[in-house]
Coordinates of C-alpha atoms in Angstrom, one line a residue:
M1 CA -90.7 41.9 77.0
Q2 CA -87.7 44.2 77.3
L3 CA -85.2 42.8 74.9
P4 CA -81.5 41.9 76.5
R5 CA -78.9 44.6 75.3
A6 CA -74.9 44.6 75.7
E7 CA -72.4 47.2 74.8
S8 CA -70.5 43.6 73.1
A9 CA -70.3 39.8 73.3
D10 CA -68.2 37.0 71.8
I11 CA -70.3 35.4 69.2
G12 CA -72.7 37.1 67.0
M13 CA -75.1 34.8 65.5
L14 CA -77.3 35.7 62.9
L15 CA -80.4 34.1 62.7
E16 CA -83.3 34.1 59.9
G17 CA -87.0 32.9 60.7
T18 CA -86.0 30.4 63.5
F19 CA -85.1 30.5 67.1
P20 CA -86.4 32.1 69.5
Y21 CA -89.4 32.9 67.6
V22 CA -90.2 30.2 65.8
L23 CA -90.4 26.0 66.7
G24 CA -88.7 23.7 64.7
G25 CA -85.2 21.4 64.4
V26 CA -83.3 24.3 63.6
S27 CA -84.0 26.3 66.9
S28 CA -83.9 23.3 69.0
W29 CA -79.9 23.0 67.4
V30 CA -79.5 26.9 68.1
N31 CA -80.7 26.6 71.7
Q32 CA -78.3 23.6 72.3
M33 CA -75.5 25.2 70.4
I34 CA -76.2 28.6 72.8
R35 CA -76.3 26.4 76.0
A36 CA -73.3 24.3 75.6
F37 CA -71.0 27.2 75.3
P38 CA -71.3 29.1 78.8
Q39 CA -68.1 30.5 78.5
Y40 CA -69.2 32.7 75.0
R41 CA -71.9 35.5 75.5
F42 CA -73.7 35.5 72.7
A43 CA -75.5 38.5 70.6
L44 CA -78.5 37.5 68.4
V45 CA -79.7 39.0 65.5
F46 CA -83.0 37.5 64.4
I47 CA -84.5 38.6 61.1
G48 CA -88.2 37.8 60.2
S49 CA -90.8 39.1 57.7
Q50 CA -93.4 41.0 59.7
P51 CA -93.8 40.7 63.3
A52 CA -97.6 39.7 63.0
D53 CA -96.4 36.3 61.6
Y54 CA -94.4 35.3 65.2
G55 CA -95.8 36.3 68.1
E56 CA -94.2 36.1 71.2
M57 CA -90.7 33.7 72.0
K58 CA -90.8 30.3 72.1
Y59 CA -87.9 29.7 73.8
G60 CA -86.6 31.0 76.7
L61 CA -83.2 32.9 76.3
P62 CA -80.3 30.9 77.8
E63 CA -78.1 33.1 80.5
N64 CA -75.1 33.6 77.9
V65 CA -77.5 35.5 75.5
V66 CA -76.4 39.2 76.5
H67 CA -78.1 40.5 73.4
L68 CA -81.1 40.3 71.0
E69 CA -82.2 42.3 68.5
T70 CA -85.0 41.9 65.9
H71 CA -85.4 43.4 62.6
Y72 CA -88.4 42.1 59.8
I73 CA -87.5 43.0 56.3
H74 CA -90.9 43.5 55.0
S75 CA -92.0 45.4 58.3
P76 CA -94.1 48.8 56.9
G77 CA -92.1 51.9 57.5
G78 CA -88.6 52.6 57.2
K79 CA -88.9 54.1 54.1
P80 CA -86.6 57.2 53.1
P81 CA -89.2 59.7 51.9
I82 CA -90.1 60.1 48.5
H83 CA -88.4 62.5 46.1
A84 CA -86.7 62.7 43.2
E85 CA -83.4 62.6 42.6
P86 CA -80.7 62.0 39.4
G87 CA -78.8 59.0 41.1
D88 CA -75.5 57.8 40.1
P89 CA -75.4 56.0 36.7
A90 CA -72.0 54.7 37.4
S91 CA -73.2 53.0 40.4
Y92 CA -75.7 50.8 38.4
A93 CA -72.8 50.1 36.2
M94 CA -71.0 48.4 39.2
V95 CA -74.4 46.8 40.3
G96 CA -74.0 45.5 36.5
R97 CA -70.5 43.7 37.0
L98 CA -71.7 42.5 40.3
H99 CA -74.5 40.8 38.5
E100 CA -72.3 39.2 35.7
Y101 CA -69.7 37.6 38.2
L102 CA -72.5 36.1 40.5
L103 CA -73.9 35.2 37.4
A104 CA -70.8 33.4 36.0
P105 CA -68.9 29.7 37.5
K106 CA -65.9 31.8 38.6
T107 CA -64.5 33.1 41.3
L108 CA -65.9 36.2 42.8
D109 CA -63.7 39.3 42.7
D110 CA -63.4 40.5 45.9
A111 CA -62.8 44.1 45.0
V112 CA -66.1 43.9 43.4
V113 CA -67.9 43.0 46.3
G114 CA -66.4 45.1 48.5
E115 CA -66.9 48.3 46.0
S116 CA -70.9 46.8 45.9
L117 CA -71.1 47.0 50.0
A118 CA -69.5 50.4 49.8
A119 CA -72.3 51.4 47.7
V120 CA -74.8 50.5 49.7
A121 CA -73.3 51.5 53.4
S122 CA -74.4 54.7 54.7
G123 CA -73.5 57.7 52.5
G124 CA -72.5 55.8 49.7
K125 CA -73.7 56.4 46.1
L126 CA -76.5 53.6 46.0
S127 CA -78.6 54.4 48.8
D128 CA -82.2 53.0 48.9
A129 CA -83.8 56.4 48.5
S130 CA -81.2 56.2 44.8
F131 CA -82.8 52.6 44.4
L132 CA -86.4 53.6 44.6
Y133 CA -86.6 56.8 43.7
S134 CA -83.9 57.7 41.1
R135 CA -83.8 58.1 37.4
A136 CA -80.5 56.1 37.0
S137 CA -82.1 53.3 39.1
W138 CA -85.4 53.5 36.5
D139 CA -83.1 53.3 33.6
Y140 CA -81.0 50.5 35.0
T141 CA -84.1 48.8 35.8
T142 CA -86.0 49.2 32.3
E143 CA -82.6 48.4 30.7
Q144 CA -82.4 44.8 32.7
Y145 CA -86.3 44.4 31.7
R146 CA -85.5 45.1 28.0
R147 CA -82.7 42.7 28.1
F148 CA -83.7 39.5 30.2
S149 CA -87.5 39.1 31.1
L150 CA -89.4 36.5 30.0
E151 CA -92.3 38.5 31.2
P152 CA -95.1 40.0 29.4
S153 CA -95.4 42.6 32.8
F154 CA -92.9 44.9 33.6
I155 CA -95.2 46.4 36.2
D156 CA -94.6 42.8 38.3
Y157 CA -91.1 42.8 37.0
F158 CA -90.5 46.1 38.8
W159 CA -92.0 45.4 41.5
T160 CA -90.6 41.8 42.4
V161 CA -87.2 44.0 41.9
R162 CA -87.9 46.2 44.4
I163 CA -89.2 43.9 47.1
M164 CA -86.2 41.1 46.2
H165 CA -83.7 43.9 47.0
Q166 CA -84.8 46.7 49.4
P167 CA -83.8 44.6 52.9
L168 CA -80.2 44.8 51.7
W169 CA -80.3 48.3 52.8
M170 CA -81.8 47.5 56.2
L171 CA -79.3 44.8 56.4
T172 CA -76.3 47.2 56.0
R173 CA -77.8 49.3 58.6
I174 CA -78.1 46.9 60.6
A175 CA -74.6 45.8 59.7
E176 CA -73.3 49.1 60.8
N177 CA -74.8 49.4 63.7
F178 CA -74.2 45.9 65.4
I179 CA -72.6 45.9 68.5
P180 CA -68.5 44.7 68.3
V181 CA -68.6 40.7 68.9
R182 CA -65.4 38.6 68.3
A183 CA -67.2 35.9 65.4
Y184 CA -69.9 35.4 63.6
H185 CA -72.0 32.9 63.2
T186 CA -74.6 32.6 60.6
V187 CA -77.3 29.9 60.7
S188 CA -78.0 30.0 56.8
T189 CA -77.2 32.2 53.6
G190 CA -80.0 34.4 52.5
Y191 CA -80.3 37.5 53.9
A192 CA -78.9 36.1 57.3
G193 CA -75.9 35.2 54.9
F194 CA -75.6 38.4 53.7
L195 CA -76.0 40.1 57.1
A196 CA -72.7 38.1 57.9
T197 CA -71.3 39.5 54.2
A198 CA -71.6 42.8 55.3
L199 CA -70.1 42.5 58.7
K200 CA -67.3 40.6 57.2
R201 CA -66.2 43.3 55.0
R202 CA -66.9 45.8 57.6
T203 CA -65.3 44.8 60.3
G204 CA -62.8 41.8 58.9
R205 CA -64.1 39.3 62.0
P206 CA -64.3 35.6 61.1
V207 CA -67.1 34.2 59.8
L208 CA -68.8 30.5 60.7
L209 CA -71.8 29.3 58.6
S210 CA -73.9 26.5 59.5
E211 CA -76.3 25.1 56.8
H212 CA -79.0 22.8 58.4
G213 CA -80.7 22.6 54.7
I214 CA -79.3 24.2 51.7
Y215 CA -80.9 27.7 52.0
T216 CA -81.3 28.1 47.8
K217 CA -83.1 24.8 47.9
E218 CA -85.5 25.3 50.3
R219 CA -86.4 28.3 48.7
K220 CA -87.2 26.2 45.5
I221 CA -89.3 24.5 47.3
D222 CA -91.2 27.3 48.8
L223 CA -91.6 28.2 44.8
F224 CA -92.0 25.1 43.4
Q225 CA -93.6 22.8 45.7
S226 CA -96.3 20.7 43.8
E227 CA -93.6 20.3 41.0
W228 CA -91.1 19.3 43.6
I229 CA -93.4 16.2 44.8
K230 CA -94.4 15.5 41.3
D231 CA -90.4 15.0 40.2
N232 CA -90.5 12.8 44.0
R233 CA -86.8 13.5 44.0
D234 CA -84.8 15.2 46.4
S235 CA -83.7 18.1 43.8
F236 CA -85.4 19.9 41.0
T237 CA -84.2 22.1 38.3
K238 CA -86.0 23.6 35.7
D239 CA -85.1 26.4 32.6
P240 CA -86.8 30.0 33.7
A241 CA -88.8 29.9 30.5
E242 CA -90.4 26.6 32.1
I243 CA -91.2 27.7 35.4
G244 CA -91.8 31.7 34.8
Y245 CA -89.1 34.2 34.9
L246 CA -89.9 35.9 38.3
R247 CA -89.5 33.0 40.0
A248 CA -86.3 32.1 38.0
L249 CA -85.0 35.8 39.6
W250 CA -85.8 34.6 42.8
I251 CA -83.6 31.8 42.8
R252 CA -80.8 33.4 41.0
F253 CA -81.4 36.4 43.5
F254 CA -80.8 33.5 46.5
E255 CA -77.9 32.0 44.6
S256 CA -76.5 35.4 44.4
L257 CA -76.8 35.8 48.2
G258 CA -75.1 32.3 49.0
R259 CA -72.2 32.9 47.0
M260 CA -71.4 36.2 48.4
C261 CA -72.2 34.5 51.7
Y262 CA -69.6 31.5 51.1
H263 CA -66.9 33.6 50.0
A264 CA -67.0 35.6 53.0
S265 CA -67.3 32.6 55.3
D266 CA -63.6 31.1 56.6
D267 CA -65.9 28.1 57.7
I268 CA -68.7 26.3 56.1
V269 CA -70.2 23.5 58.2
A270 CA -72.9 21.1 56.2
L271 CA -74.8 18.3 57.9
Y272 CA -74.1 15.9 55.7
E273 CA -71.8 14.6 52.6
T274 CA -74.6 15.5 49.5
N275 CA -75.2 19.0 51.1
R276 CA -71.5 19.6 51.5
Q277 CA -71.3 19.0 47.5
R278 CA -74.2 21.1 46.9
Q279 CA -72.7 23.9 48.8
I280 CA -69.2 23.5 46.5
A281 CA -71.2 23.1 43.5
D282 CA -73.1 26.7 44.5
G283 CA -69.9 28.2 44.6
A284 CA -68.3 27.4 48.5
A285 CA -64.5 27.0 48.0
A286 CA -64.0 23.2 49.2
E287 CA -61.2 23.5 51.3
R288 CA -63.3 25.5 53.6
T289 CA -66.3 23.0 53.9
R290 CA -66.7 20.3 56.4
N291 CA -69.5 17.8 57.7
I292 CA -70.6 18.0 61.4
P293 CA -73.7 16.1 62.3
N294 CA -76.1 16.8 64.4
G295 CA -75.7 14.7 68.0
I296 CA -78.6 14.6 70.8
D297 CA -78.4 14.6 74.3
L298 CA -78.5 11.2 74.9
P299 CA -78.4 10.8 78.8
R300 CA -81.7 12.7 78.6
L301 CA -83.5 10.9 76.2
A302 CA -82.0 7.2 76.9
G303 CA -83.8 7.0 80.2
L304 CA -87.3 7.3 78.0
R305 CA -86.9 3.8 76.9
D306 CA -87.8 2.5 80.5
L307 CA -91.0 4.6 80.3
R308 CA -92.0 2.4 77.1
P309 CA -94.8 -0.3 77.3
A310 CA -93.9 -3.7 78.4
R311 CA -94.7 -5.0 75.0
D312 CA -93.5 -3.1 72.2
P313 CA -94.8 -1.8 70.0
P314 CA -98.3 0.4 70.8
P315 CA -99.9 0.6 67.0
V316 CA -99.0 4.4 67.0
A317 CA -97.5 6.4 64.2
C318 CA -96.7 9.6 64.7
L319 CA -95.4 12.9 62.7
L320 CA -93.4 15.0 64.8
G321 CA -93.1 18.1 63.5
R322 CA -94.4 21.4 62.4
V323 CA -97.8 20.8 60.1
V324 CA -96.4 23.0 56.9
P325 CA -96.6 21.9 53.6
I326 CA -92.7 21.0 53.5
K327 CA -93.7 18.4 55.8
D328 CA -96.5 16.5 53.5
V329 CA -98.6 15.7 56.1
K330 CA -101.4 14.9 53.6
T331 CA -99.4 11.7 52.3
F332 CA -99.0 10.7 56.2
I333 CA -102.8 10.9 56.6
R334 CA -103.3 9.2 53.6
A335 CA -101.3 6.6 54.4
M336 CA -103.1 6.2 58.1
R337 CA -106.5 5.5 55.9
T338 CA -104.6 2.2 54.7
V339 CA -102.8 1.4 57.9
V340 CA -106.0 1.7 60.1
N341 CA -107.9 -0.5 57.4
R342 CA -105.4 -3.4 57.9
M343 CA -105.0 -2.3 61.8
P344 CA -108.2 -1.6 62.9
D345 CA -106.9 -0.1 66.7
A346 CA -103.7 1.7 65.0
E347 CA -103.5 5.4 65.4
G348 CA -101.9 8.3 63.6
W349 CA -100.4 11.1 65.9
I350 CA -99.6 14.2 64.1
A351 CA -97.5 16.3 66.8
G352 CA -96.5 19.8 66.4
P353 CA -97.4 23.5 65.9
E354 CA -99.9 24.3 63.8
D355 CA -99.7 27.8 64.0
E356 CA -97.3 28.7 60.9
D357 CA -100.1 27.6 58.1
P358 CA -103.2 28.0 59.5
G359 CA -104.8 27.0 56.2
Y360 CA -102.8 23.8 55.6
V361 CA -103.6 22.7 59.1
E362 CA -107.3 23.1 58.3
E363 CA -106.9 21.2 54.8
C364 CA -105.3 18.6 56.4
K365 CA -108.1 18.2 59.3
D366 CA -110.7 18.0 56.6
L367 CA -108.7 15.6 54.5
A368 CA -108.4 13.3 57.7
E369 CA -112.3 14.1 58.2
S370 CA -112.9 13.5 54.6
L371 CA -111.6 9.9 54.7
G372 CA -113.6 8.7 57.7
L373 CA -110.9 8.4 59.6
G374 CA -112.2 10.0 62.8
D375 CA -110.0 9.5 66.5
A376 CA -107.8 7.4 64.2
V377 CA -105.8 10.6 63.3
R378 CA -105.0 12.6 66.0
F379 CA -103.9 16.6 65.4
L380 CA -102.3 17.1 69.2
G381 CA -100.5 20.3 68.4
F382 CA -97.0 21.1 70.0
Q383 CA -95.7 18.4 72.1
R384 CA -92.6 17.8 74.5
V385 CA -90.8 14.9 73.2
E386 CA -90.3 13.7 76.5
D387 CA -93.4 13.4 77.0
L388 CA -94.6 11.9 73.6
L389 CA -91.8 9.5 72.5
P390 CA -92.4 6.5 75.0
K391 CA -96.2 6.4 73.8
V392 CA -95.4 6.0 70.1
G393 CA -94.8 3.0 67.9
L394 CA -93.4 4.5 65.1
L395 CA -92.2 7.9 64.1
V396 CA -93.0 9.0 60.3
L397 CA -91.4 11.9 58.0
S398 CA -93.3 12.3 54.8
S399 CA -91.2 15.3 54.2
I400 CA -90.4 16.6 51.0
S401 CA -87.2 17.8 52.2
E402 CA -84.9 17.6 55.4
A403 CA -81.5 17.9 55.9
L404 CA -80.4 15.8 58.8
P405 CA -83.6 15.6 61.1
L406 CA -82.9 15.7 65.0
V407 CA -86.5 14.3 65.4
I408 CA -85.0 10.8 64.0
L409 CA -82.2 10.6 66.5
E410 CA -84.1 11.9 69.5
G411 CA -86.2 8.8 68.4
Y412 CA -83.7 6.4 68.0
A413 CA -82.0 7.6 71.3
A414 CA -85.7 6.6 72.9
G415 CA -85.8 3.7 71.3
V416 CA -88.7 4.5 68.5
P417 CA -87.5 3.2 64.8
V418 CA -88.4 5.5 61.7
V419 CA -90.0 5.7 58.6
A420 CA -88.5 8.5 56.2
T421 CA -89.1 9.7 52.9
D422 CA -85.8 9.2 50.6
V423 CA -84.8 13.1 51.5
G424 CA -81.7 14.5 53.0
S425 CA -79.5 12.0 54.8
C426 CA -82.7 10.2 56.2
R427 CA -81.4 7.2 54.0
Q428 CA -77.9 7.3 55.8
L429 CA -79.8 7.8 59.0
V430 CA -81.8 4.7 58.4
Y431 CA -79.4 2.1 56.8
G432 CA -76.4 3.7 57.6
L433 CA -73.1 4.8 55.8
P434 CA -71.2 2.1 54.2
G435 CA -69.1 -0.2 56.5
E436 CA -69.4 -0.1 60.2
D437 CA -71.9 1.8 60.3
A438 CA -74.6 0.1 57.7
A439 CA -73.3 -3.0 59.7
L440 CA -75.4 -1.9 62.8
G441 CA -78.6 -2.9 60.6
A442 CA -81.7 -1.1 59.4
S443 CA -83.2 1.3 62.0
G444 CA -86.8 1.6 59.9
R445 CA -87.6 1.7 56.4
V446 CA -87.4 4.5 53.7
V447 CA -89.8 5.0 50.8
G448 CA -90.1 7.7 48.3
M449 CA -91.8 11.2 48.4
A450 CA -95.4 11.6 48.3
D451 CA -96.1 7.7 48.3
P452 CA -98.9 6.8 51.0
T453 CA -99.4 3.1 49.6
A454 CA -95.6 2.7 50.6
L455 CA -95.8 4.7 53.5
A456 CA -98.3 2.6 55.0
A457 CA -97.1 -1.1 54.0
A458 CA -93.5 0.3 55.7
A459 CA -95.2 1.4 58.7
L460 CA -97.2 -2.0 59.0
E461 CA -94.2 -3.9 58.5
L462 CA -93.1 -2.6 61.8
I463 CA -95.6 -2.0 63.9
G464 CA -97.3 -5.5 62.6
D465 CA -94.2 -7.6 63.1
R466 CA -92.5 -7.1 66.5
S467 CA -89.3 -9.0 65.4
A468 CA -88.6 -6.7 62.8
W469 CA -89.6 -3.7 65.1
K470 CA -87.2 -5.1 67.9
A471 CA -84.4 -5.2 65.0
A472 CA -85.2 -1.6 63.8
Q473 CA -85.0 -0.4 67.5
A474 CA -81.7 -2.0 68.4
A475 CA -80.4 -0.7 65.2
G476 CA -81.2 3.0 66.0
I477 CA -80.1 2.9 69.8
A478 CA -76.6 1.3 68.8
R479 CA -76.3 4.1 65.6
V480 CA -77.3 7.2 67.5
E481 CA -74.8 6.1 70.3
R482 CA -72.1 5.6 68.1
Y483 CA -72.3 8.0 65.8
Y484 CA -74.9 11.3 66.8
T485 CA -74.0 12.3 69.9
Q486 CA -74.2 16.0 71.7
E487 CA -70.5 15.6 72.5
G488 CA -69.3 15.1 69.2
M489 CA -70.8 17.5 67.6
I490 CA -69.9 20.0 70.6
A491 CA -66.0 19.0 70.5
Q492 CA -65.9 20.2 66.7
Y493 CA -67.7 23.0 67.3
R494 CA -65.4 23.9 70.1
D495 CA -62.4 24.0 67.9
L496 CA -64.5 25.9 65.3
Y497 CA -65.5 28.3 68.0
A498 CA -61.6 29.0 69.4
K499 CA -60.2 28.7 66.0
A500 CA -62.7 32.2 65.0
V501 CA -62.2 33.6 68.1
G502 CA -58.4 33.2 68.5
A503 CA -57.6 34.5 64.6
A504 CA -59.9 37.6 66.1
D505 CA -58.0 38.1 69.0
A506 CA -54.9 37.8 67.0
A507 CA -56.2 40.5 65.1
T508 CA -57.1 42.8 67.6
A509 CA -53.7 42.3 69.3
A510 CA -51.9 42.7 65.9
Q511 CA -53.9 46.1 65.5
K512 CA -53.0 47.0 69.0
A513 CA -49.5 46.3 68.3
N514 CA -49.1 48.5 65.4
G515 CA -51.0 51.6 67.2
K516 CA -48.0 51.7 69.2
R517 CA -45.3 51.7 67.0

């Protein structure tokens, strides 16, 4: 497929592992955002792992996407030819100074960050060839290993450091060749956030950061999933000696990229207050942060209420989401064994893409079979919410991590209550914030992570009691209509885009005026 190309655009949107190649809540939000601003031309940068992990686009590109480029950080090839070189020891001393700033709880030194980004730029003293092949790089790496590593294997340490850092040179080249835009919008920290940092340093254009989940927290879950579930809370901290030095190194690396992105961002958006406080704790300047909750297209979904059966609720509990470990689909399946024991006509539907982690999908299907659930648990694959929501009595989120799930809001708009684990903003969405929000009532139930017994009990309480279900439905409808509309979300981003684009245009005008003098 021919990707759209342009000479320039208004907003450069930086996307890591999401739209348009991956289905999910963040991708749906990106699609929603781009379509909400037809007055702006968008240039997209998609950063993925390797092409084989994605396939064809999962979303059609909106008409105002005028440019799309794709880059893969673990794609074979692209390395400079192997050759011996001495390298520049002073550049690695500079890297050491940057590491000290990133690891210490103090404000980043703008000069140190700028010096580091200049060194890895094309023609800089710290090239990717130097990093991969030089004596100076070898000396610096072995010194760091001797000083800090708790691992017995130098080989493991050496290759971890190379794999971790090598994408930074590719991202720097992307920044050098990206088309001119008026402002940048990155939808995460991590590698996309580093690209935003490099672009800001190169062009001076404003950067807007939106974090749905906190990137470093999600990487911790990737590394410590079983420990996270065992800890049974929506946070996780361990000493490096306990978790292994290399895993701790990855965490510190992504925390460092996050601090650099926060430092470069003019405005930083979280979905809810807990995540905003996490951003501040991780290095974001409090005065640049704000909360903008997700909002949904209410008219599109409210009409689905008329399609529901005359006598609600149908005995169908639905997990609507990707079949991946972070959604803890296995806990949902185990809960359905209890639900079906008590309510033999009940069904559990698992509706979501199954291509991201095929091994986990097979484990989930094997579990359902081993529990004798037969047709009581159905794997439906990807489904349109418009087709699915009128048919279910309850949405279930058994996740071990969420931010502010769009699927809950979509369910409320369509008249479907929810049972969710106590992660992210789920408690806020179900019980409301203190005051008028909480007075609307509970729009479902919240249970602990990895607790199939509690999950089953909450599901049975709602789908087995029509009056309790109706009360939850009414609360959900009222809550989404009052606090989580697309119009409210878009209005706040309209102001942020106007601010960023206006600042960029003012800077351009000033440069032109100075050039005429």
